[in-house]
mmCIF file of C-alpha atoms in Angstrom:
data_model
loop_
_atom_site.group_PDB
_atom_site.id
_atom_site.type_symbol
_atom_site.label_atom_id
_atom_site.label_comp_id
_atom_site.label_asym_id
_atom_site.label_seq_id
_atom_site.Cartn_x
_atom_site.Cartn_y
_atom_site.Cartn_z
ATOM 1 C CA MET X 10 0.000 0.000 0.000
ATOM 2 C CA THR X 11 1.390 3.439 -0.923
ATOM 3 C CA ASP X 12 1.665 6.361 1.501
ATOM 4 C CA ASP X 13 -1.164 8.804 0.766
ATOM 5 C CA ARG X 14 -0.094 11.444 3.311
ATOM 6 C CA ALA X 15 1.580 13.803 0.841
ATOM 7 C CA ALA X 16 -1.423 13.862 -1.506
ATOM 8 C CA ILE X 17 -3.867 14.514 1.362
ATOM 9 C CA GLN X 18 -1.601 17.231 2.807
ATOM 10 C CA LYS X 19 -1.307 18.881 -0.613
ATOM 11 C CA ALA X 20 -5.115 18.933 -0.986
ATOM 12 C CA ILE X 21 -5.518 20.479 2.501
ATOM 13 C CA ASP X 22 -2.827 23.092 1.877
ATOM 14 C CA ALA X 23 -4.428 24.070 -1.462
ATOM 15 C CA CYS X 24 -7.999 24.210 -0.124
ATOM 16 C CA PRO X 25 -9.294 27.785 0.274
ATOM 17 C CA ALA X 26 -11.121 28.919 3.419
ATOM 18 C CA GLY X 27 -14.699 27.669 3.240
ATOM 19 C CA GLY X 28 -13.687 24.821 0.911
ATOM 20 C CA THR X 29 -13.933 21.058 1.283
ATOM 21 C CA VAL X 30 -11.352 18.302 0.860
ATOM 22 C CA THR X 31 -13.242 15.138 -0.059
ATOM 23 C CA LEU X 32 -11.800 11.678 0.543
ATOM 24 C CA PRO X 33 -13.813 9.281 -1.623
ATOM 25 C CA VAL X 34 -14.442 5.647 -0.770
ATOM 26 C CA GLY X 35 -11.108 3.976 -0.110
ATOM 27 C CA THR X 36 -8.420 3.140 2.423
ATOM 28 C CA TYR X 37 -5.694 5.761 2.779
ATOM 29 C CA ARG X 38 -2.337 4.944 4.358
ATOM 30 C CA LEU X 39 -0.615 7.663 6.375
ATOM 31 C CA GLY X 40 3.055 7.117 7.167
ATOM 32 C CA SER X 41 3.187 10.330 9.220
ATOM 33 C CA THR X 42 1.008 13.176 10.490
ATOM 34 C CA VAL X 43 -1.316 15.269 8.309
ATOM 35 C CA TYR X 44 -1.478 18.902 9.490
ATOM 36 C CA LEU X 45 -4.892 20.555 9.544
ATOM 37 C CA LYS X 46 -5.709 24.173 8.778
ATOM 38 C CA SER X 47 -8.466 26.587 9.716
ATOM 39 C CA GLY X 48 -11.707 27.174 7.882
ATOM 40 C CA ILE X 49 -11.935 24.013 5.797
ATOM 41 C CA THR X 50 -13.958 20.814 5.852
ATOM 42 C CA ILE X 51 -12.440 17.366 5.419
ATOM 43 C CA ARG X 52 -15.145 14.858 4.534
ATOM 44 C CA GLY X 53 -15.250 11.197 3.598
ATOM 45 C CA ALA X 54 -18.057 9.049 2.175
ATOM 46 C CA SER X 55 -18.741 7.392 5.558
ATOM 47 C CA PRO X 56 -16.612 6.140 8.487
ATOM 48 C CA GLU X 57 -16.840 2.602 7.091
ATOM 49 C CA GLN X 58 -15.908 3.595 3.514
ATOM 50 C CA SER X 59 -13.277 6.369 3.806
ATOM 51 C CA ILE X 60 -10.663 5.022 6.197
ATOM 52 C CA LEU X 61 -7.314 6.496 7.215
ATOM 53 C CA VAL X 62 -4.841 3.845 8.391
ATOM 54 C CA MET X 63 -1.517 4.384 10.113
ATOM 55 C CA PRO X 64 0.944 1.525 10.621
ATOM 56 C CA LYS X 65 2.662 1.068 13.978
ATOM 57 C CA GLN X 66 4.740 4.076 14.992
ATOM 58 C CA ALA X 67 7.821 4.100 17.228
ATOM 59 C CA SER X 68 6.524 7.107 19.185
ATOM 60 C CA ILE X 69 3.162 8.812 19.728
ATOM 61 C CA THR X 70 1.955 10.109 16.369
ATOM 62 C CA ALA X 71 -1.350 11.704 15.352
ATOM 63 C CA LEU X 72 -2.935 10.883 12.025
ATOM 64 C CA PHE X 73 -4.391 14.455 12.013
ATOM 65 C CA TYR X 74 -2.892 17.305 14.053
ATOM 66 C CA GLY X 75 -3.989 20.919 14.425
ATOM 67 C CA GLY X 76 -3.114 23.884 16.604
ATOM 68 C CA ARG X 77 -5.107 27.110 16.946
ATOM 69 C CA LEU X 78 -7.678 26.027 14.384
ATOM 70 C CA THR X 79 -10.825 28.065 13.766
ATOM 71 C CA GLY X 80 -13.918 26.740 11.993
ATOM 72 C CA THR X 81 -12.467 23.418 10.843
ATOM 73 C CA THR X 82 -14.820 20.453 10.299
ATOM 74 C CA ILE X 83 -13.886 16.776 10.011
ATOM 75 C CA SER X 84 -16.681 14.348 9.150
ATOM 76 C CA GLN X 85 -17.564 10.942 7.727
ATOM 77 C CA LEU X 86 -14.122 9.347 8.260
ATOM 78 C CA GLY X 87 -12.748 6.217 9.878
ATOM 79 C CA PHE X 88 -9.336 6.165 11.592
ATOM 80 C CA ARG X 89 -7.415 2.953 12.271
ATOM 81 C CA GLY X 90 -4.133 2.350 14.115
ATOM 82 C CA ALA X 91 -1.864 -0.598 14.856
ATOM 83 C CA GLY X 92 -3.462 -1.549 18.177
ATOM 84 C CA ALA X 93 -4.766 -0.018 21.376
ATOM 85 C CA PHE X 94 -1.974 -1.453 23.537
ATOM 86 C CA THR X 95 0.720 -2.113 20.951
ATOM 87 C CA GLY X 96 0.553 1.035 18.796
ATOM 88 C CA ASN X 97 1.258 4.717 19.435
ATOM 89 C CA GLU X 98 -1.280 6.221 17.033
ATOM 90 C CA TYR X 99 -3.793 8.973 17.864
ATOM 91 C CA ALA X 100 -6.534 9.701 15.319
ATOM 92 C CA LEU X 101 -6.797 13.418 16.148
ATOM 93 C CA SER X 102 -4.740 15.730 18.321
ATOM 94 C CA VAL X 103 -5.895 19.364 18.454
ATOM 95 C CA THR X 104 -5.075 22.220 20.850
ATOM 96 C CA GLY X 105 -6.247 25.823 21.056
ATOM 97 C CA ALA X 106 -9.158 25.382 18.627
ATOM 98 C CA THR X 107 -12.259 27.573 18.362
ATOM 99 C CA GLY X 108 -15.586 26.696 16.740
ATOM 100 C CA CYS X 109 -14.536 23.380 15.220
ATOM 101 C CA THR X 110 -16.738 20.371 14.446
ATOM 102 C CA LEU X 111 -16.103 16.624 14.533
ATOM 103 C CA GLU X 112 -18.986 14.476 13.338
ATOM 104 C CA ASN X 113 -19.697 10.928 12.321
ATOM 105 C CA LEU X 114 -16.195 9.565 12.935
ATOM 106 C CA ARG X 115 -15.019 6.089 13.886
ATOM 107 C CA PHE X 116 -11.815 5.228 15.763
ATOM 108 C CA ASP X 117 -10.460 1.653 15.752
ATOM 109 C CA ASP X 118 -7.335 0.076 17.266
ATOM 110 C CA LEU X 119 -5.786 3.354 18.424
ATOM 111 C CA ARG X 120 -3.846 4.391 21.493
ATOM 112 C CA CYS X 121 -6.132 7.455 21.569
ATOM 113 C CA GLY X 122 -9.156 8.302 19.444
ATOM 114 C CA MET X 123 -9.147 12.050 19.916
ATOM 115 C CA LYS X 124 -7.073 14.307 22.104
ATOM 116 C CA LEU X 125 -8.674 17.723 22.435
ATOM 117 C CA GLY X 126 -6.811 20.198 24.586
ATOM 118 C CA ALA X 127 -3.894 19.635 26.966
ATOM 119 C CA GLY X 128 -2.447 22.940 25.810
ATOM 120 C CA GLU X 129 -4.016 26.241 24.932
ATOM 121 C CA MET X 130 -7.694 26.689 25.851
ATOM 122 C CA SER X 131 -10.187 25.492 23.232
ATOM 123 C CA SER X 132 -13.831 26.544 22.963
ATOM 124 C CA GLY X 133 -16.933 26.014 20.874
ATOM 125 C CA TRP X 134 -16.330 22.397 19.879
ATOM 126 C CA LYS X 135 -19.289 20.554 18.347
ATOM 127 C CA VAL X 136 -18.627 16.814 18.609
ATOM 128 C CA LYS X 137 -21.376 14.467 17.370
ATOM 129 C CA ASP X 138 -21.716 10.772 16.681
ATOM 130 C CA ILE X 139 -18.270 9.414 17.450
ATOM 131 C CA VAL X 140 -17.693 5.656 17.773
ATOM 132 C CA ALA X 141 -14.498 4.293 19.348
ATOM 133 C CA ARG X 142 -13.712 0.568 19.330
ATOM 134 C CA ASP X 143 -10.650 -1.125 20.733
ATOM 135 C CA CYS X 144 -8.991 2.158 21.717
ATOM 136 C CA ARG X 145 -6.860 2.501 24.839
ATOM 137 C CA THR X 146 -8.346 5.984 25.378
ATOM 138 C CA ALA X 147 -11.375 7.017 23.314
ATOM 139 C CA LEU X 148 -11.272 10.702 24.288
ATOM 140 C CA PHE X 149 -8.778 12.822 26.182
ATOM 141 C CA LEU X 150 -10.243 16.239 26.931
ATOM 142 C CA ALA X 151 -8.595 19.151 28.750
ATOM 143 C CA SER X 152 -8.509 22.956 28.523
ATOM 144 C CA CYS X 153 -11.896 23.101 26.817
ATOM 145 C CA THR X 154 -14.911 25.295 27.501
ATOM 146 C CA GLY X 155 -18.335 26.017 26.004
ATOM 147 C CA SER X 156 -18.528 22.885 23.836
ATOM 148 C CA LEU X 157 -21.200 20.359 22.870
ATOM 149 C CA PHE X 158 -20.704 16.574 22.839
ATOM 150 C CA ARG X 159 -23.672 14.457 21.770
ATOM 151 C CA LYS X 160 -24.939 11.343 20.042
ATOM 152 C CA THR X 161 -27.833 11.891 17.648
ATOM 153 C CA GLY X 162 -28.241 8.401 16.145
ATOM 154 C CA PRO X 163 -29.634 5.224 17.689
ATOM 155 C CA PRO X 164 -28.071 4.033 20.958
ATOM 156 C CA CYS X 165 -24.934 1.926 20.783
ATOM 157 C CA ARG X 166 -25.406 -1.742 21.633
ATOM 158 C CA LEU X 167 -22.698 -4.035 22.889
ATOM 159 C CA PRO X 168 -22.524 -7.436 21.216
ATOM 160 C CA ALA X 169 -24.129 -10.279 23.186
#
């Protein structure tokens, strides 16, 4: 499988404020971190169809990282790492963000699904419909105020 990080980063860097980077149906391999920017949307087809995969990393590495973002939206994506207790992969790591949205995302086999905060204060997050499976930590949240976390779909059911 080829490393798709450079192509995804190029699309993000070229996307104008208010624009959308679309990841069609497929599995995308990331060998290193993709850096987010303010004012854009990154959208897949669905969390089961547009999947970002990172192989095992020697140290803690985020698939997507952003600092001081404003108005960024990430939706309809799946994130997969090398293992909750054997890998070092975080799906998302964001600090100091304002008015950002995460919706309809799925985290599998990750050390951490999403890390919001632990640095500069963030505010105005809208986080909806996140599923985390086989993650060591589904959500790490710190330095965050005035935000909304909710599930709008049917309730989650554990297998029998």
